[in-house]
């Protein structure tokens, strides 16, 4: 099978487009002939987490396709079923944190940037019928991350004011769509004027430039909930516009992992600081019900073929995308 493979060298230097052997599913597993897959920031991080001395790895966490083989004991799905892949492995019920052994498709096990993938049968969910293949292929990881951060951790309620810095990325765009669908007022920020304008067109109530003094621009107005993924570049500015007793949820740190934090300001304001990552299978199915109810579609940047992976990685590495980048794998 054709695939995007990482081996031999750290980082992007170890990436290539080539061939690996196609395998048969084992007990409790299914093989999916992938039609589309989606690129995530995680795929960049994996290139350094996967070591040069380790066996060749197919990267990629998002995908959708048609089941073409099932292993022993599989009864819930069958060949010919159109499915979307839940990339979370081993986290079934909603809980405070993932259980021991939780993994994500694409490391340490083969991922979705290939013509075929073998996954546990329980990770193959029915493809939402209203989504195109490209939309289904880019949905799962970012939408699940957004759903848990917003609803399980952030406890979003209608009428709340939500602030999302770093708009334009996949998760941030889902956060905006989900929060609006749930009846919230949504403010966003980006260093790109074009992304701010697109966010307003997609439904954001206010868009701020990342270089501005947000507290000054908002005239002292505060928000109830901040969903942060940018990290040090925006974190303290986000805290400044969070109301006393409000909550900030962080699921990413694209500008670095180390942060200088004024603890006294945090505890005097009695603000809540929560971490979040991915979500359980229970939340995954809740998320699918939510998007079907509100007919939410992923925002697509562009669709490329697997052999155009360098172009795709350039775009996400430079944060030039608006929404999700898809790979077209089969017709």
mmCIF file of N, CA and C in Angstrom, residues 144-217:
data_model
loop_
_atom_site.group_PDB
_atom_site.id
_atom_site.type_symbol
_atom_site.label_atom_id
_atom_site.label_comp_id
_atom_site.label_asym_id
_atom_site.label_seq_id
_atom_site.Cartn_x
_atom_site.Cartn_y
_atom_site.Cartn_z
ATOM 1 N N UNK A 144 -13.097 16.280 18.419
ATOM 2 C CA UNK A 144 -13.172 15.651 19.740
ATOM 3 C C UNK A 144 -12.436 16.490 20.774
ATOM 4 N N UNK A 145 -11.249 17.000 20.409
ATOM 5 C CA UNK A 145 -10.503 17.863 21.316
ATOM 6 C C UNK A 145 -11.318 19.098 21.677
ATOM 7 N N UNK A 146 -11.941 19.705 20.674
ATOM 8 C CA UNK A 146 -12.761 20.899 20.913
ATOM 9 C C UNK A 146 -13.958 20.574 21.791
ATOM 10 N N UNK A 147 -14.616 19.448 21.536
ATOM 11 C CA UNK A 147 -15.824 19.089 22.284
ATOM 12 C C UNK A 147 -15.522 18.912 23.767
ATOM 13 N N UNK A 148 -14.488 18.134 24.092
ATOM 14 C CA UNK A 148 -14.172 17.908 25.506
ATOM 15 C C UNK A 148 -13.739 19.205 26.188
ATOM 16 N N UNK A 149 -12.869 19.993 25.524
ATOM 17 C CA UNK A 149 -12.380 21.236 26.125
ATOM 18 C C UNK A 149 -13.532 22.195 26.415
ATOM 19 N N UNK A 150 -14.484 22.266 25.505
ATOM 20 C CA UNK A 150 -15.569 23.238 25.607
ATOM 21 C C UNK A 150 -16.673 22.797 26.560
ATOM 22 N N UNK A 151 -17.095 21.544 26.442
ATOM 23 C CA UNK A 151 -18.272 21.089 27.184
ATOM 24 C C UNK A 151 -17.933 20.306 28.452
ATOM 25 N N UNK A 152 -17.039 19.316 28.361
ATOM 26 C CA UNK A 152 -16.720 18.517 29.540
ATOM 27 C C UNK A 152 -15.875 19.308 30.526
ATOM 28 N N UNK A 153 -14.824 19.936 30.030
ATOM 29 C CA UNK A 153 -13.926 20.688 30.903
ATOM 30 C C UNK A 153 -14.421 22.114 31.128
ATOM 31 N N UNK A 154 -14.795 22.813 30.067
ATOM 32 C CA UNK A 154 -15.205 24.209 30.188
ATOM 33 C C UNK A 154 -16.635 24.415 30.655
ATOM 34 N N UNK A 155 -17.441 23.349 30.619
ATOM 35 C CA UNK A 155 -18.843 23.397 31.069
ATOM 36 C C UNK A 155 -19.612 24.575 30.446
ATOM 37 N N UNK A 156 -19.473 24.698 29.143
ATOM 38 C CA UNK A 156 -20.133 25.780 28.414
ATOM 39 C C UNK A 156 -21.648 25.717 28.561
ATOM 40 N N UNK A 157 -22.248 26.876 28.775
ATOM 41 C CA UNK A 157 -23.701 27.017 28.852
ATOM 42 C C UNK A 157 -24.143 28.132 27.902
ATOM 43 N N UNK A 158 -25.384 28.052 27.403
ATOM 44 C CA UNK A 158 -25.888 29.130 26.542
ATOM 45 C C UNK A 158 -25.771 30.484 27.240
ATOM 46 N N UNK A 159 -25.412 31.499 26.467
ATOM 47 C CA UNK A 159 -25.320 32.847 27.014
ATOM 48 C C UNK A 159 -23.947 33.216 27.544
ATOM 49 N N UNK A 160 -23.057 32.240 27.688
ATOM 50 C CA UNK A 160 -21.708 32.542 28.166
ATOM 51 C C UNK A 160 -20.896 33.245 27.088
ATOM 52 N N UNK A 161 -19.895 34.001 27.521
ATOM 53 C CA UNK A 161 -18.945 34.629 26.605
ATOM 54 C C UNK A 161 -17.675 33.785 26.573
ATOM 55 N N UNK A 162 -17.290 33.377 25.366
ATOM 56 C CA UNK A 162 -16.142 32.496 25.173
ATOM 57 C C UNK A 162 -15.091 33.214 24.334
ATOM 58 N N UNK A 163 -13.831 33.085 24.716
ATOM 59 C CA UNK A 163 -12.733 33.689 23.961
ATOM 60 C C UNK A 163 -11.807 32.595 23.444
ATOM 61 N N UNK A 164 -11.484 32.656 22.127
ATOM 62 C CA UNK A 164 -10.656 31.640 21.484
ATOM 63 C C UNK A 164 -9.515 32.335 20.736
ATOM 64 N N UNK A 165 -8.308 32.403 21.337
ATOM 65 C CA UNK A 165 -7.159 32.936 20.591
ATOM 66 C C UNK A 165 -6.645 31.896 19.601
ATOM 67 N N UNK A 166 -5.926 32.354 18.580
ATOM 68 C CA UNK A 166 -5.355 31.438 17.594
ATOM 69 C C UNK A 166 -6.364 30.905 16.603
ATOM 70 N N UNK A 167 -7.365 31.704 16.265
ATOM 71 C CA UNK A 167 -8.387 31.226 15.338
ATOM 72 C C UNK A 167 -7.766 30.967 13.962
ATOM 73 N N UNK A 168 -8.265 29.942 13.304
ATOM 74 C CA UNK A 168 -7.736 29.551 11.999
ATOM 75 C C UNK A 168 -7.282 28.109 11.998
ATOM 76 N N UNK A 169 -6.761 27.641 13.124
ATOM 77 C CA UNK A 169 -6.394 26.236 13.257
ATOM 78 C C UNK A 169 -7.635 25.368 13.342
ATOM 79 N N UNK A 170 -7.449 24.064 13.154
ATOM 80 C CA UNK A 170 -8.580 23.141 13.112
ATOM 81 C C UNK A 170 -9.399 23.115 14.382
ATOM 82 N N UNK A 171 -8.749 22.935 15.545
ATOM 83 C CA UNK A 171 -9.494 22.857 16.802
ATOM 84 C C UNK A 171 -10.171 24.183 17.098
ATOM 85 N N UNK A 172 -9.440 25.283 16.920
ATOM 86 C CA UNK A 172 -10.009 26.597 17.223
ATOM 87 C C UNK A 172 -11.242 26.881 16.378
ATOM 88 N N UNK A 173 -11.213 26.464 15.123
ATOM 89 C CA UNK A 173 -12.363 26.693 14.251
ATOM 90 C C UNK A 173 -13.566 25.877 14.703
ATOM 91 N N UNK A 174 -13.332 24.620 15.097
ATOM 92 C CA UNK A 174 -14.427 23.819 15.668
ATOM 93 C C UNK A 174 -14.949 24.437 16.960
ATOM 94 N N UNK A 175 -14.049 24.929 17.796
ATOM 95 C CA UNK A 175 -14.474 25.573 19.050
ATOM 96 C C UNK A 175 -15.445 26.709 18.773
ATOM 97 N N UNK A 176 -15.109 27.533 17.799
ATOM 98 C CA UNK A 176 -15.979 28.657 17.443
ATOM 99 C C UNK A 176 -17.340 28.159 16.948
ATOM 100 N N UNK A 177 -17.331 27.157 16.055
ATOM 101 C CA UNK A 177 -18.589 26.636 15.518
ATOM 102 C C UNK A 177 -19.434 25.986 16.616
ATOM 103 N N UNK A 178 -18.802 25.195 17.469
ATOM 104 C CA UNK A 178 -19.528 24.503 18.540
ATOM 105 C C UNK A 178 -20.112 25.498 19.533
ATOM 106 N N UNK A 179 -19.302 26.490 19.928
ATOM 107 C CA UNK A 179 -19.767 27.460 20.924
ATOM 108 C C UNK A 179 -20.938 28.275 20.392
ATOM 109 N N UNK A 180 -20.863 28.681 19.118
ATOM 110 C CA UNK A 180 -21.980 29.422 18.529
ATOM 111 C C UNK A 180 -23.235 28.552 18.472
ATOM 112 N N UNK A 181 -23.072 27.282 18.075
ATOM 113 C CA UNK A 181 -24.219 26.372 17.993
ATOM 114 C C UNK A 181 -24.862 26.165 19.364
ATOM 115 N N UNK A 182 -24.049 26.257 20.420
ATOM 116 C CA UNK A 182 -24.548 26.042 21.775
ATOM 117 C C UNK A 182 -25.130 27.308 22.402
ATOM 118 N N UNK A 183 -25.131 28.411 21.660
ATOM 119 C CA UNK A 183 -25.763 29.632 22.148
ATOM 120 C C UNK A 183 -24.850 30.573 22.898
ATOM 121 N N UNK A 184 -23.534 30.466 22.689
ATOM 122 C CA UNK A 184 -22.584 31.350 23.360
ATOM 123 C C UNK A 184 -22.262 32.561 22.483
ATOM 124 N N UNK A 185 -21.752 33.612 23.129
ATOM 125 C CA UNK A 185 -21.143 34.742 22.429
ATOM 126 C C UNK A 185 -19.666 34.418 22.281
ATOM 127 N N UNK A 186 -19.133 34.549 21.075
ATOM 128 C CA UNK A 186 -17.772 34.068 20.815
ATOM 129 C C UNK A 186 -16.871 35.195 20.310
ATOM 130 N N UNK A 187 -15.774 35.406 21.040
ATOM 131 C CA UNK A 187 -14.729 36.321 20.620
ATOM 132 C C UNK A 187 -13.512 35.485 20.221
ATOM 133 N N UNK A 188 -12.795 35.944 19.183
ATOM 134 C CA UNK A 188 -11.615 35.218 18.714
ATOM 135 C C UNK A 188 -10.468 36.201 18.532
ATOM 136 N N UNK A 189 -9.267 35.650 18.335
ATOM 137 C CA UNK A 189 -8.110 36.502 18.049
ATOM 138 C C UNK A 189 -7.163 35.782 17.106
ATOM 139 N N UNK A 190 -6.481 36.571 16.279
ATOM 140 C CA UNK A 190 -5.446 36.063 15.389
ATOM 141 C C UNK A 190 -4.514 37.205 15.040
ATOM 142 N N UNK A 191 -3.269 36.876 14.699
ATOM 143 C CA UNK A 191 -2.347 37.905 14.207
ATOM 144 C C UNK A 191 -2.630 38.219 12.746
ATOM 145 N N UNK A 192 -3.479 37.405 12.100
ATOM 146 C CA UNK A 192 -3.814 37.590 10.690
ATOM 147 C C UNK A 192 -5.153 38.302 10.549
ATOM 148 N N UNK A 193 -5.131 39.449 9.875
ATOM 149 C CA UNK A 193 -6.373 40.188 9.642
ATOM 150 C C UNK A 193 -7.328 39.372 8.770
ATOM 151 N N UNK A 194 -6.769 38.605 7.826
ATOM 152 C CA UNK A 194 -7.591 37.772 6.954
ATOM 153 C C UNK A 194 -8.334 36.709 7.768
ATOM 154 N N UNK A 195 -7.641 36.085 8.728
ATOM 155 C CA UNK A 195 -8.288 35.070 9.550
ATOM 156 C C UNK A 195 -9.346 35.685 10.463
ATOM 157 N N UNK A 196 -9.082 36.882 10.956
ATOM 158 C CA UNK A 196 -10.089 37.590 11.763
ATOM 159 C C UNK A 196 -11.347 37.842 10.936
ATOM 160 N N UNK A 197 -11.170 38.282 9.710
ATOM 161 C CA UNK A 197 -12.312 38.565 8.847
ATOM 162 C C UNK A 197 -13.087 37.291 8.529
ATOM 163 N N UNK A 198 -12.363 36.209 8.238
ATOM 164 C CA UNK A 198 -13.038 34.942 7.951
ATOM 165 C C UNK A 198 -13.820 34.442 9.159
ATOM 166 N N UNK A 199 -13.258 34.633 10.353
ATOM 167 C CA UNK A 199 -13.955 34.206 11.566
ATOM 168 C C UNK A 199 -15.269 34.964 11.741
ATOM 169 N N UNK A 200 -15.237 36.253 11.463
ATOM 170 C CA UNK A 200 -16.460 37.053 11.552
ATOM 171 C C UNK A 200 -17.502 36.563 10.548
ATOM 172 N N UNK A 201 -17.045 36.212 9.354
ATOM 173 C CA UNK A 201 -17.955 35.703 8.329
ATOM 174 C C UNK A 201 -18.554 34.353 8.724
ATOM 175 N N UNK A 202 -17.792 33.574 9.502
ATOM 176 C CA UNK A 202 -18.251 32.259 9.927
ATOM 177 C C UNK A 202 -19.128 32.320 11.179
ATOM 178 N N UNK A 203 -19.217 33.512 11.794
ATOM 179 C CA UNK A 203 -20.132 33.644 12.916
ATOM 180 C C UNK A 203 -19.573 34.211 14.199
ATOM 181 N N UNK A 204 -18.266 34.468 14.258
ATOM 182 C CA UNK A 204 -17.691 35.060 15.463
ATOM 183 C C UNK A 204 -18.328 36.428 15.731
ATOM 184 N N UNK A 205 -18.520 36.753 17.003
ATOM 185 C CA UNK A 205 -19.149 38.030 17.365
ATOM 186 C C UNK A 205 -18.150 39.179 17.385
ATOM 187 N N UNK A 206 -16.886 38.874 17.654
ATOM 188 C CA UNK A 206 -15.851 39.904 17.654
ATOM 189 C C UNK A 206 -14.516 39.230 17.390
ATOM 190 N N UNK A 207 -13.652 39.897 16.595
ATOM 191 C CA UNK A 207 -12.327 39.354 16.279
ATOM 192 C C UNK A 207 -11.266 40.380 16.639
ATOM 193 N N UNK A 208 -10.300 39.977 17.452
ATOM 194 C CA UNK A 208 -9.243 40.864 17.908
ATOM 195 C C UNK A 208 -7.918 40.489 17.250
ATOM 196 N N UNK A 209 -7.075 41.485 17.012
ATOM 197 C CA UNK A 209 -5.742 41.214 16.514
ATOM 198 C C UNK A 209 -4.856 40.809 17.691
ATOM 199 N N UNK A 210 -4.038 39.777 17.503
ATOM 200 C CA UNK A 210 -3.221 39.255 18.604
ATOM 201 C C UNK A 210 -2.233 40.277 19.146
ATOM 202 N N UNK A 211 -1.893 41.293 18.354
ATOM 203 C CA UNK A 211 -0.922 42.293 18.796
ATOM 204 C C UNK A 211 -1.568 43.409 19.615
ATOM 205 N N UNK A 212 -2.884 43.441 19.644
ATOM 206 C CA UNK A 212 -3.586 44.507 20.360
ATOM 207 C C UNK A 212 -3.589 44.274 21.873
ATOM 208 N N UNK A 213 -3.886 45.332 22.596
ATOM 209 C CA UNK A 213 -4.157 45.235 24.036
ATOM 210 C C UNK A 213 -5.618 44.810 24.173
ATOM 211 N N UNK A 214 -5.843 43.522 24.397
ATOM 212 C CA UNK A 214 -7.212 43.011 24.398
ATOM 213 C C UNK A 214 -8.063 43.652 25.487
ATOM 214 N N UNK A 215 -7.469 43.858 26.638
ATOM 215 C CA UNK A 215 -8.221 44.464 27.743
ATOM 216 C C UNK A 215 -8.682 45.865 27.357
ATOM 217 N N UNK A 216 -7.797 46.606 26.679
ATOM 218 C CA UNK A 216 -8.155 47.953 26.248
ATOM 219 C C UNK A 216 -9.199 47.948 25.152
ATOM 220 N N UNK A 217 -9.031 47.067 24.168
ATOM 221 C CA UNK A 217 -9.977 46.987 23.056
ATOM 222 C C UNK A 217 -11.374 46.619 23.554
#
